[in-house]
Structure formats: C-alpha cells, structure tokens
mmCIF file of C-alpha atoms and ligand atoms in Angstrom:
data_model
loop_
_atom_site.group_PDB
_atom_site.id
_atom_site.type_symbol
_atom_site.label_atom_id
_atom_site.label_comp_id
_atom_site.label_asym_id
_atom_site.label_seq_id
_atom_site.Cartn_x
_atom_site.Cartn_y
_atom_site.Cartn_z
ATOM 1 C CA UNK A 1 -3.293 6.954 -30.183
ATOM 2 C CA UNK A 2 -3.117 9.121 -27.499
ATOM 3 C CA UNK A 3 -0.114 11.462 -26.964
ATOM 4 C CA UNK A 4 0.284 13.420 -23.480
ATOM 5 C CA UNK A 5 2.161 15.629 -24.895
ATOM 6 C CA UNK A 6 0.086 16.908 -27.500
ATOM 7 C CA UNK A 7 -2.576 16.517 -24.957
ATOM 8 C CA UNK A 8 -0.407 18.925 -22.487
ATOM 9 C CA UNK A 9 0.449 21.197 -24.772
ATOM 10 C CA UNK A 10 -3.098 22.048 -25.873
ATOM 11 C CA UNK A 11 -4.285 22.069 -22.316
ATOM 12 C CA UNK A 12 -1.943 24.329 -21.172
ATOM 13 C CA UNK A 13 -2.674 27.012 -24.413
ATOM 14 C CA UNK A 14 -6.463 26.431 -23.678
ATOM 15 C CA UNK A 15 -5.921 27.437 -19.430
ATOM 16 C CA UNK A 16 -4.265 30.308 -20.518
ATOM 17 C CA UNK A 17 -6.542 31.771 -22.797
ATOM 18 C CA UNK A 18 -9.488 31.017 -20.515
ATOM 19 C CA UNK A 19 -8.163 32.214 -17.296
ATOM 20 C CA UNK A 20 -5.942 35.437 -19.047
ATOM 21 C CA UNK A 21 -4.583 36.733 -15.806
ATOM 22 C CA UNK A 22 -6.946 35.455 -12.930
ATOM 23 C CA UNK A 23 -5.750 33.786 -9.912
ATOM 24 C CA UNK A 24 -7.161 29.940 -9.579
ATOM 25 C CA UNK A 25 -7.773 27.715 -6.920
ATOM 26 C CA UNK A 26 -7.624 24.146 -7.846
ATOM 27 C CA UNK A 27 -9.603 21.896 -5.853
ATOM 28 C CA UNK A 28 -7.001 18.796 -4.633
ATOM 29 C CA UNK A 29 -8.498 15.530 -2.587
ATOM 30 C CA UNK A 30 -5.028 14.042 -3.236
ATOM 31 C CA UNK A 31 -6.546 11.674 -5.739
ATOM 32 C CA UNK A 32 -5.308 11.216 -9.239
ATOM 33 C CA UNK A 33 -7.571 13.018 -11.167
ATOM 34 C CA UNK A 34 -6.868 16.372 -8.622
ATOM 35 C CA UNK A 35 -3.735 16.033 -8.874
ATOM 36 C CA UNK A 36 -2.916 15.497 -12.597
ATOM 37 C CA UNK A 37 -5.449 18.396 -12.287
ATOM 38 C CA UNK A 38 -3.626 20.568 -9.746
ATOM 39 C CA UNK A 39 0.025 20.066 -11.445
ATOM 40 C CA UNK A 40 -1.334 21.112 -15.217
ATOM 41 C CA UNK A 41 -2.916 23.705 -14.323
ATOM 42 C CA UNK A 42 0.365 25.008 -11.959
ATOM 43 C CA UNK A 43 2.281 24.246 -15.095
ATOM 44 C CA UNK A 44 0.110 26.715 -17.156
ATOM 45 C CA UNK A 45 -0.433 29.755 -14.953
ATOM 46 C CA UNK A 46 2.788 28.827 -12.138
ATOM 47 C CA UNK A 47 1.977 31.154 -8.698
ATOM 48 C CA UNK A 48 -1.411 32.578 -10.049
ATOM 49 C CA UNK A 49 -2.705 28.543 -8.685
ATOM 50 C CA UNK A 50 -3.304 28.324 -4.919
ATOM 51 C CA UNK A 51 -4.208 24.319 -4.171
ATOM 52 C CA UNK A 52 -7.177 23.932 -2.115
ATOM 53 C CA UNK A 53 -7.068 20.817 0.152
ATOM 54 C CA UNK A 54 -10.669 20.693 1.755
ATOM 55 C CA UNK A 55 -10.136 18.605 4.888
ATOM 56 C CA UNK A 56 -14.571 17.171 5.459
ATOM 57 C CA UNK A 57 -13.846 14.433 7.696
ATOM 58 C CA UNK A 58 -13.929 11.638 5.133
ATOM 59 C CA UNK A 59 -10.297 10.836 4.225
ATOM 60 C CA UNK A 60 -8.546 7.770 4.839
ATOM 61 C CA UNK A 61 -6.450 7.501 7.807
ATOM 62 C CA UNK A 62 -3.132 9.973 7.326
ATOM 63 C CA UNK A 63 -4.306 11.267 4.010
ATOM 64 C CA UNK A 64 -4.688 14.740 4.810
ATOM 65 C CA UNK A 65 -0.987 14.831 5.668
ATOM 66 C CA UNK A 66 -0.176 13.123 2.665
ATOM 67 C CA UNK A 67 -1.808 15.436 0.077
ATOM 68 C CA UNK A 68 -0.040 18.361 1.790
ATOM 69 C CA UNK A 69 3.180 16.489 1.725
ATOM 70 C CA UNK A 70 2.959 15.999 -2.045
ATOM 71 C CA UNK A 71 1.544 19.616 -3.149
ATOM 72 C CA UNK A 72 4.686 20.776 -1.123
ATOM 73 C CA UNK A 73 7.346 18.442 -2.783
ATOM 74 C CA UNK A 74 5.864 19.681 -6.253
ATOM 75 C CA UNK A 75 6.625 23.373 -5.797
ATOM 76 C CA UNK A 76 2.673 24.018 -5.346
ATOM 77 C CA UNK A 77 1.153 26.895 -2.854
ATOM 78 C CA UNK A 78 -1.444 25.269 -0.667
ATOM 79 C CA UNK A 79 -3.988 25.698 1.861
ATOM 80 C CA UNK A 80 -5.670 23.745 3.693
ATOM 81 C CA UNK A 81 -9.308 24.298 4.920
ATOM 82 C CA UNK A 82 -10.902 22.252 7.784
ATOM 83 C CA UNK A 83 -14.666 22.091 6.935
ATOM 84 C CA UNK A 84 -15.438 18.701 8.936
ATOM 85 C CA UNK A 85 -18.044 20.268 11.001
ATOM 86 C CA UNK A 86 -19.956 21.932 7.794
ATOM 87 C CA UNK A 87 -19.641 18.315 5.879
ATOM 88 C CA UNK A 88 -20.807 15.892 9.114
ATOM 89 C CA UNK A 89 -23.945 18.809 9.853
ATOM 90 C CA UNK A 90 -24.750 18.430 5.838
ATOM 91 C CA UNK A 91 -24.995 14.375 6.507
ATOM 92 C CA UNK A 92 -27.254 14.268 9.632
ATOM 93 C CA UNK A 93 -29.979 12.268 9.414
ATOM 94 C CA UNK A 94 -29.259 11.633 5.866
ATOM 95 C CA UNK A 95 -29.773 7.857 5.061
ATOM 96 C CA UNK A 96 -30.332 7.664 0.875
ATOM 97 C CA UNK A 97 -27.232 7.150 -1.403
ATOM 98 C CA UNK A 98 -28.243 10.007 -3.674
ATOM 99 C CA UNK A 99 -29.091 12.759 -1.295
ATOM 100 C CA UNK A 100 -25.775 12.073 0.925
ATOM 101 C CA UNK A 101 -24.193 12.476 -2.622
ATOM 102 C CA UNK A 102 -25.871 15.611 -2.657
ATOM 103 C CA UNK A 103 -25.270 16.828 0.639
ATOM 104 C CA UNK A 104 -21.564 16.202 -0.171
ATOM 105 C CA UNK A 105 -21.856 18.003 -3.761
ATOM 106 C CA UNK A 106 -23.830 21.152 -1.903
ATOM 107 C CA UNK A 107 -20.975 21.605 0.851
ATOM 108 C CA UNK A 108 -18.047 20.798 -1.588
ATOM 109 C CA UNK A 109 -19.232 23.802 -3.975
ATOM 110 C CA UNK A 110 -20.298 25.761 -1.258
ATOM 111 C CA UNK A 111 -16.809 25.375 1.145
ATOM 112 C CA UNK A 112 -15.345 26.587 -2.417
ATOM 113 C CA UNK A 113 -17.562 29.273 -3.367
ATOM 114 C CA UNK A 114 -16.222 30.648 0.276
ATOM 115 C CA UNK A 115 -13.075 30.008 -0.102
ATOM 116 C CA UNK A 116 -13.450 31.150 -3.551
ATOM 117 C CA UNK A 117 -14.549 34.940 -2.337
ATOM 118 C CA UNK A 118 -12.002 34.479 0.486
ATOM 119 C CA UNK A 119 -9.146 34.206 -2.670
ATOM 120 C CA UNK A 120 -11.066 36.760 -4.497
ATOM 121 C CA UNK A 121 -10.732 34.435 -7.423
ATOM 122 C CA UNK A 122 -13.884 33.319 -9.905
ATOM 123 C CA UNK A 123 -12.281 30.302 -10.935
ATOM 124 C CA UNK A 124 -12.009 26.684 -9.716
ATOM 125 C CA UNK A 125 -10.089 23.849 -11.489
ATOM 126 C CA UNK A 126 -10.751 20.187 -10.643
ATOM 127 C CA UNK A 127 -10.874 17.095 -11.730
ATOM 128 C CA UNK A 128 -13.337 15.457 -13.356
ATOM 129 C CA UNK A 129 -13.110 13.464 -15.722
ATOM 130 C CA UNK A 130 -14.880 11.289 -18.595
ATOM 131 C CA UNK A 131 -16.419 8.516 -16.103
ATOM 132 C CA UNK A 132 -17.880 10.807 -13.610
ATOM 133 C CA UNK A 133 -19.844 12.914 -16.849
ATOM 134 C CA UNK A 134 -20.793 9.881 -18.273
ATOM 135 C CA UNK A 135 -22.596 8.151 -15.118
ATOM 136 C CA UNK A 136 -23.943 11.329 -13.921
ATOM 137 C CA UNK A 137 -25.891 12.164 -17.116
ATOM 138 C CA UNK A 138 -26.812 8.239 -17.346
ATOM 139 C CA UNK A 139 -28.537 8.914 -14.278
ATOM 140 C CA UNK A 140 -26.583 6.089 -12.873
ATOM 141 C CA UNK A 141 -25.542 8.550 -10.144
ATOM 142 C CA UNK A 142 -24.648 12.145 -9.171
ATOM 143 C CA UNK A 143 -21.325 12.375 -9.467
ATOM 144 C CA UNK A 144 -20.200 15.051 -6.896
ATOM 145 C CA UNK A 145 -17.921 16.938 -9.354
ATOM 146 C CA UNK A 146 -20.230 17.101 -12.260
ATOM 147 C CA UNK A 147 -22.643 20.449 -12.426
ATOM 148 C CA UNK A 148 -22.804 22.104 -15.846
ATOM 149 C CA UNK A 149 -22.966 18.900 -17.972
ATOM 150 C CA UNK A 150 -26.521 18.420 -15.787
ATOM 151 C CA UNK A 151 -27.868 21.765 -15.952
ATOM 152 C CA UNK A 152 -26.652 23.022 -12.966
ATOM 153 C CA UNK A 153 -24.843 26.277 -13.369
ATOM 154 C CA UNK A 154 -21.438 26.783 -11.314
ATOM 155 C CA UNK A 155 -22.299 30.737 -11.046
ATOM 156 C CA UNK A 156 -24.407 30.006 -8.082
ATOM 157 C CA UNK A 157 -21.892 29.128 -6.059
ATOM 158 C CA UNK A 158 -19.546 32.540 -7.457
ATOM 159 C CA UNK A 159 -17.290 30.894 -9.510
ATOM 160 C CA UNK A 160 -16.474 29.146 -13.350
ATOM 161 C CA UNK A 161 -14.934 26.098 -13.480
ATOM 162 C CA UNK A 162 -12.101 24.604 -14.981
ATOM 163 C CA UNK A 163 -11.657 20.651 -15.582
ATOM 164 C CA UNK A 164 -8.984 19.892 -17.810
ATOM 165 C CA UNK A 165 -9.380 16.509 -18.281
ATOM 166 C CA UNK A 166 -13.056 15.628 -18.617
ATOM 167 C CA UNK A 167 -12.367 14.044 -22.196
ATOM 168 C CA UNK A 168 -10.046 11.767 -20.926
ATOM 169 C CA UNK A 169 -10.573 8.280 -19.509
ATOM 170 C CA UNK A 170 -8.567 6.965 -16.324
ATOM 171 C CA UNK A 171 -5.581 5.357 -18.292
ATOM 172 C CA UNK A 172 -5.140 8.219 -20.269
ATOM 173 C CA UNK A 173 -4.966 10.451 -16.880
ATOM 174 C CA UNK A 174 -2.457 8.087 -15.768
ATOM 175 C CA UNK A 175 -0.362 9.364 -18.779
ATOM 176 C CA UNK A 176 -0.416 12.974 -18.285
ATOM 177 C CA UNK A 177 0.771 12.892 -14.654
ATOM 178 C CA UNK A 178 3.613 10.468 -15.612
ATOM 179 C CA UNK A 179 4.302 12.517 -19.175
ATOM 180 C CA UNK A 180 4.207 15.742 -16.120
ATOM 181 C CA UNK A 181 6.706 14.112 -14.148
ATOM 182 C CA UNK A 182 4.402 13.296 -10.830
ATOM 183 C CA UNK A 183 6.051 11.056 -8.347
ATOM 184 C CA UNK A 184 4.779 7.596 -8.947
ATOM 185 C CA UNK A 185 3.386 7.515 -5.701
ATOM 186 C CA UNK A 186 0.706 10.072 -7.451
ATOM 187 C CA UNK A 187 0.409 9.024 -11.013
ATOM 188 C CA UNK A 188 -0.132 5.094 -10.295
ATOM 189 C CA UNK A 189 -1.971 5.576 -7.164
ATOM 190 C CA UNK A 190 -5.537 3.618 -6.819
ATOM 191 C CA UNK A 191 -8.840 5.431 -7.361
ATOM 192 C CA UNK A 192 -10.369 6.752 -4.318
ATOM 193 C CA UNK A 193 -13.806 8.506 -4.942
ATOM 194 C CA UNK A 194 -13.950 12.115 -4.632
ATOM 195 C CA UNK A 195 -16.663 12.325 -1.595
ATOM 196 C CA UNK A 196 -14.757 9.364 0.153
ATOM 197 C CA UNK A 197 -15.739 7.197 2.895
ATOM 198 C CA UNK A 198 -19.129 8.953 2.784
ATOM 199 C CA UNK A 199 -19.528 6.430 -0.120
ATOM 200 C CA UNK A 200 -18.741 3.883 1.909
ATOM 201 C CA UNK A 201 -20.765 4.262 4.870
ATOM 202 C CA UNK A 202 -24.072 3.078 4.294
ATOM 203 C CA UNK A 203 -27.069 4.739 5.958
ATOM 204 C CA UNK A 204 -26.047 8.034 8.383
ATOM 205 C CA UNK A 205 -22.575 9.388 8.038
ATOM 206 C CA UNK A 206 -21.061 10.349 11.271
ATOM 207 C CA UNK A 207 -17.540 11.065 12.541
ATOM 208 C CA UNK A 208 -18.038 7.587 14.434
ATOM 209 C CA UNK A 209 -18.961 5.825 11.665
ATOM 210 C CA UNK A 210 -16.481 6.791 9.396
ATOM 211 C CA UNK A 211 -13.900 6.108 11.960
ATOM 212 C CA UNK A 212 -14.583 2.569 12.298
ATOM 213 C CA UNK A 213 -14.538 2.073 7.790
ATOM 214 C CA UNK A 214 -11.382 4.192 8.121
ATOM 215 C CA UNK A 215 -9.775 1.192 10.596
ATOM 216 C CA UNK A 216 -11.515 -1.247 7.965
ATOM 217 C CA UNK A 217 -9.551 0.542 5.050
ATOM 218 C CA UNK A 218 -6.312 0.635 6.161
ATOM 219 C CA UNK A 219 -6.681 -3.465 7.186
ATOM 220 C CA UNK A 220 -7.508 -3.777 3.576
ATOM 221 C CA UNK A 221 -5.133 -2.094 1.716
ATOM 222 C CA UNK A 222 -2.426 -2.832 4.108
ATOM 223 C CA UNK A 223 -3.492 -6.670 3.078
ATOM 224 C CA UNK A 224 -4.160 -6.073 -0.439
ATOM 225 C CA UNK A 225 -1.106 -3.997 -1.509
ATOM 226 C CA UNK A 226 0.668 -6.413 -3.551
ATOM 227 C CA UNK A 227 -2.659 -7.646 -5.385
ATOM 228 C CA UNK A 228 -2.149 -5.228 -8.245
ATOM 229 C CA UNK A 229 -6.365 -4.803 -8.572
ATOM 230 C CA UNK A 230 -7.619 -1.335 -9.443
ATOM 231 C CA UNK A 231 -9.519 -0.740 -6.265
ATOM 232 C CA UNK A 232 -9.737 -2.427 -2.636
ATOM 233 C CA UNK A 233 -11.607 -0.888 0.271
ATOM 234 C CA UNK A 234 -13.989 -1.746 2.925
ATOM 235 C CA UNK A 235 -17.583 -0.576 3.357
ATOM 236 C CA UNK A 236 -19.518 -0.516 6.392
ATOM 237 C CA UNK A 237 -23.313 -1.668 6.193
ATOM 238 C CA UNK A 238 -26.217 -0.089 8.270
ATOM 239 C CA UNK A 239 -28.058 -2.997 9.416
ATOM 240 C CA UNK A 240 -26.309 -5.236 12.083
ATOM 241 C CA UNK A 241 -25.656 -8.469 13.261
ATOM 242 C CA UNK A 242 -25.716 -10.739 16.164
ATOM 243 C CA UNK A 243 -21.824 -11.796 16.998
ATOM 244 C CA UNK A 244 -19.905 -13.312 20.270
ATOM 245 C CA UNK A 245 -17.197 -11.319 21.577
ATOM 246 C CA UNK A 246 -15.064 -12.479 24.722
ATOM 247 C CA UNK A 247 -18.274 -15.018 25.293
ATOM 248 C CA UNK A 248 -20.500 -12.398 24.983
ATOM 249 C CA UNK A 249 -23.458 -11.863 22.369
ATOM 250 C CA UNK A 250 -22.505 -8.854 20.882
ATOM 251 C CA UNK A 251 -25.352 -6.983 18.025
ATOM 252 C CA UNK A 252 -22.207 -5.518 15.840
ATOM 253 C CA UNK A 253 -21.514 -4.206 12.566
ATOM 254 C CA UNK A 254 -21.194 -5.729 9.428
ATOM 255 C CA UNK A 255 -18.211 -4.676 6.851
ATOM 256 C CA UNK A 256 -17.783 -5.757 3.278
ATOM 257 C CA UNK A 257 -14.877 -5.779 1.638
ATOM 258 C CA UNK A 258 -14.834 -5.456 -2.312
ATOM 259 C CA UNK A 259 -11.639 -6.138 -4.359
ATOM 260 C CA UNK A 260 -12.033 -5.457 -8.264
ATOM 261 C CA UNK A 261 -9.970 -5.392 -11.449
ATOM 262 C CA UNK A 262 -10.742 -2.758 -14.499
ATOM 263 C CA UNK A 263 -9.357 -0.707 -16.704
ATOM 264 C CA UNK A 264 -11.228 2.881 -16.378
ATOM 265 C CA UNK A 265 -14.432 1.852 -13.752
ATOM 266 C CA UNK A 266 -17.055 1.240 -16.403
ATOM 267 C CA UNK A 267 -16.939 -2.172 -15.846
ATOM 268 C CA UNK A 268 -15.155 -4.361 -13.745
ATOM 269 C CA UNK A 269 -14.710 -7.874 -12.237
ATOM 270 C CA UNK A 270 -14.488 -9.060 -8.593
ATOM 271 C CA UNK A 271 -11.061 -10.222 -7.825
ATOM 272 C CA UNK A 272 -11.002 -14.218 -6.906
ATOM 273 C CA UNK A 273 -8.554 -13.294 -4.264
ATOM 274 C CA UNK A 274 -7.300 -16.831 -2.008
ATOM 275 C CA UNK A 275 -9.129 -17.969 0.549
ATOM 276 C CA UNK A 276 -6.540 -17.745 3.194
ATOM 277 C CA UNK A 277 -5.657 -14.301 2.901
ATOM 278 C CA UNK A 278 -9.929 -13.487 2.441
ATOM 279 C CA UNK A 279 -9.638 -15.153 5.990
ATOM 280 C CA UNK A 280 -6.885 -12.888 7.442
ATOM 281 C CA UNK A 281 -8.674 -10.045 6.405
ATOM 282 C CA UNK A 282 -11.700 -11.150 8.016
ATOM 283 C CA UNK A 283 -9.766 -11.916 11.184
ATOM 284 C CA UNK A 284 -7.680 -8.611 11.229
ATOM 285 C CA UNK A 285 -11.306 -7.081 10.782
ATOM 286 C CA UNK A 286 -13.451 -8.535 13.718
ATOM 287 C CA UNK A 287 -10.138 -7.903 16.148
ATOM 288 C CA UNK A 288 -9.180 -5.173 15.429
ATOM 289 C CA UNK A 289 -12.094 -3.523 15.217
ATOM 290 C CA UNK A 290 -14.334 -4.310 18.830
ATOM 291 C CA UNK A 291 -17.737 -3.198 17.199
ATOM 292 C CA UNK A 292 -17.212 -5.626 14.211
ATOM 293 C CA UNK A 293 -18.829 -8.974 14.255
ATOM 294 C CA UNK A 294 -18.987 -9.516 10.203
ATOM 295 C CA UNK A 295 -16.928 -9.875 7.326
ATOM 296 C CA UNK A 296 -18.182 -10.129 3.747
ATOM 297 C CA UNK A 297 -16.888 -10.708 0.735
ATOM 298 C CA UNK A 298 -18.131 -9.038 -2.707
ATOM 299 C CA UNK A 299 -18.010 -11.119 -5.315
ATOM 300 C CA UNK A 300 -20.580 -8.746 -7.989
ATOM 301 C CA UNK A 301 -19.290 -7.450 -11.033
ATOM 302 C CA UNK A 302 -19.905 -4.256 -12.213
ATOM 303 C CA UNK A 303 -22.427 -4.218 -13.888
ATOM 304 C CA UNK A 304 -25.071 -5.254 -12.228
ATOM 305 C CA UNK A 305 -22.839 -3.806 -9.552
ATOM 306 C CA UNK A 306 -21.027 -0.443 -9.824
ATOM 307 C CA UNK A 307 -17.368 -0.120 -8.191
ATOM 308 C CA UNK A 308 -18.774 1.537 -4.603
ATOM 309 C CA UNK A 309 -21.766 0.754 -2.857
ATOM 310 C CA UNK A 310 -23.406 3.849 -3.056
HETATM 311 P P1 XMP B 401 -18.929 3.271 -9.589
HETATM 312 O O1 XMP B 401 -19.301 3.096 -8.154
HETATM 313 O O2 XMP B 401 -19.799 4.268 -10.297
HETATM 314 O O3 XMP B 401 -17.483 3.903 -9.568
HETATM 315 O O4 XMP B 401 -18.830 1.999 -10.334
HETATM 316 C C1 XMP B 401 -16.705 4.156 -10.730
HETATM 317 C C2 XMP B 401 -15.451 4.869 -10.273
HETATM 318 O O5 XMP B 401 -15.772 6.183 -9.817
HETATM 319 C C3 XMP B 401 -15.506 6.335 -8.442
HETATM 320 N N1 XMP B 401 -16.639 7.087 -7.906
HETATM 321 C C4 XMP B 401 -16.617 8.414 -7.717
HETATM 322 N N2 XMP B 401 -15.627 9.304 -7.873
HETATM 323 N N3 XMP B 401 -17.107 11.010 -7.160
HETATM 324 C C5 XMP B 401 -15.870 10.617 -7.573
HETATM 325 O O6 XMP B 401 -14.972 11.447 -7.666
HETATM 326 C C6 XMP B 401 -18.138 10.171 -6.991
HETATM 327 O O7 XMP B 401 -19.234 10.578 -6.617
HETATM 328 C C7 XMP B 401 -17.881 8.793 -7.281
HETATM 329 N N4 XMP B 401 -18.644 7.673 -7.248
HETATM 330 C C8 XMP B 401 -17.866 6.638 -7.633
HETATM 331 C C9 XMP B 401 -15.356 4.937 -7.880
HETATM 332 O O8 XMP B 401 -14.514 4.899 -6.736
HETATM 333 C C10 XMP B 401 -14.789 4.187 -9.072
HETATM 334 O O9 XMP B 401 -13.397 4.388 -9.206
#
C-alpha cells in the first residue's frame, strides 16, 4: 500500500541531498502534477524554490491568474514569465501532432534554460510523472516533460532536473498533495495536459485558434462540472464544414467534445453522458461561438483512442 508519508519523507531527504544548497526553480502550469511538484519541493528546501509560471498562450481562460493566486496562498515565491510570442513563433506553420509536441518541448526547455541563467540556478523541478515516461518511451507520444528517460540530455538546455514524482501514478499524486495539505481546489483538480490547448488544436496553432477552443472549454466544463469524469474538454478540428448562420451558408469550424472516465489515463472509457445535456452543449457551442457550425461527440475509448487528440 502506498503511504504519502513515507513517500514525503523520503522525497524530501532525497531533494536535499541532491540539490545541497542550490537555489531551484520549479516549473508550475498550475496542474496537479506541478503543483504537488512545486509544494514538495518548497517543503524540502523553503525560500531556496522560486515557482516558475511560464505564461505560452495556451491556458484556459483565467488560468494564469489562478496559478498565481494559489502559489501565493501557499507561502510560495513566484514569477511569472510571458513567453506567448516565443511559443505561437515555435508553432507557425506547424501542422503534425508530434512536431507541435516538439515545438512545445523545445520552447518549454528553452524559456527555462533562460530563465534558468536569469536565476543563476542549474536546477529545474517539475512534474512528471509515471504516465508521461511510460507513453513517451512506448513511442505512443512525446511527452513534453520527458527528456532523459529518451536519451535526451537536460544539460543542453543548462540545467539538471528534478521530478519527484515520476514513480508515482495519478491517484497516488492525488495523495501527496492532500497528505501536503493543498487546497482541494489543487489536489482533486482534473488533468489538464502540460502543453495545453496546443493539444487540442488540430492542425496550426495560433493565438486565434486557441481562442476560439478556449470559449469551447469553458462551455464544457462549465456544463460538465457536476459529472464527476476524469477529464472533459473541447477540441477544435482543422478541416471545416458547411453550416447556416442567421440564413446564411456559413464554411465554419468543427469542435469535438470528449468526456472520459479513468483512473490514471492509461485507459479510459467515453462517458455515456444524456442526450439532453450532449444537446445543450452543442447549442451553447454553435451560439456562442459565431465561427462554429459543428458539434461532435467522442464516443472512443482509450485505447484505440488515447485521452487527447493529439
Ligand atoms: P493520452 O492522450 O496520452 O493522455 O491518452 C493521457 C493523459 O496525459 C495527458 N497528456 C499530457 N500531459 N504532456 C502532459 O503533461 C503531454 O504531452 C500530454 N499528452 C497527454 C492527457 O491530458 C491525459 O490526462
């Protein structure tokens, strides 16, 4: 069985001995696994961790704002780093799922290895954990946060890396933040992939294009909250299709949503959500967005599917 605290304990005996008296910066997206990340390794070495919230364009609507909120209420320094432009310029004219993973894996190492030099620190924690190694050396895909366990070393980029939790397994993640005291608004919060909507805009990722999947995502969570399932969001396709708006043809876009249940994103199954509110989504989608003229449903299991799209 699993114990938290044991599993704390050691953690925090191994970050010390590893890191002796370095400064860190610990790389936090807001997301689970950061944050468990961010608040262990503040636990270990206290004011010698600056957070590092890397603001590239892709976060849900208000998230940004959120993740500094929380790294505030938990006593952690922060700074925040706007590298939209780098991260959109890295995308252009990028269409393929596993060089836009790339691109994103390229600029998040390199934003740190800057920020890195700028902190005069050689060490970066973050959060990766047992899912992302495992797909990434499956070849299933490149997980952005996964470098060493491929071959890839992170002294390229000027820095070691920490990731205290890449033998654990979602669940057991879930633990450690409660067992650290995180707000619950942290510890039980749903999965959200570490190079974000990129994932979820198929074909080119522009600061358009990720605008309209952010108005998609907040439709479907906001209708999906009390569901319970491990992860909702909406994905926006790249071909299009012919719609009528205000008795016009209209050639718009095409959004999916997906709605699954799992345990720790190996596998999962698509959520037989009702009809009716399938149909509310669908309706909130093609008003309230004026270039949508398409709502899907996903109704794949992983496998043959995986969770995201790309
Ligand atoms: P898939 O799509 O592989 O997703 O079934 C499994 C879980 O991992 C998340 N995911 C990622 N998380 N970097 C991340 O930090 C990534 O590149 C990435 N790709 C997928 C996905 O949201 C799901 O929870």
């Amino acid at each position: 069985m699993f114990s938290p605290k044991e599993f704390i304990e050691e953690s925090l005996k191994e970050i010390k001995a590893t890191v002796k008296d370095a400064k860190v910066i610990s790389a936090c997206s807001g997301g689970v696994d950061s944050t468990v990340t961010t608040a262990l390794v503040h636990k270990a070495l206290g004011e010698k961790v600056l957070a590092v919230f890397i603001d590239d364009g892709l976060r849900r609507e208000g998230e940004p704002e959120f993740v500094l909120k929380t790294l505030k209420t938990l006593g952690i320094k922060t700074r925040y780093v706007d590298a939209k432009k780098e991260f959109f310029a890295a995308f252009k004219g990028k269409t393929d799922a596993e060089e836009k993973r790339k691109a994103f894996r390229e600029t998040f190492y390199s934003t740190f290895g800057r920020v890195a030099k700028e902190e005069k620190t050689g060490f970066i924690a973050q959060g990766t954990i047992k899912a992302d190694v495992i797909e990434t050396v499956k070849g299933i895909k490149s997980q952005h946060n996964v470098l060493e366990q491929i071959g890839i070393s992170p002294e390229k980029y000027g820095y070691k890396i920490l990731e205290p939790l890449k033998e654990l397994f979602k669940p057991d993640v879930r633990k450690v933040g409660r067992e650290l005291g995180l707000p619950k608004e942290v510890s039980e919060r749903m999965p959200f992939p570490g190079p974000a909507l990129s994932l979820r805009v198929l074909g080119e990722v522009t600061p358009e294009r990720v605008a309209i999947v952010r108005k998609a995502t907040v439709i479907v969570e906001e209708e999906t909250k009390e569901l319970g399932t491990f992860q909702n969001f909406a994905v926006l396709h790249n071909d299009m299709a012919t719609g009528i708006k205000n008795g016009n043809r209209l050639y718009g876009n095409i959004i999916t949503v997906r709605i699954v249940d799992s345990e720790d994103a190996v596998a999962a199954t698509a959520r037989r959500v009702p009809y009716e509110k399938l149909m509310k989504i669908a309706q909130r989608i093609t008003t309230e967005i004026p270039s949508a003229v398409r709502c899907l449903y996903d109704i794949t299991d992983k496998p043959p599917s995986t969770i995201e799209f790309e």
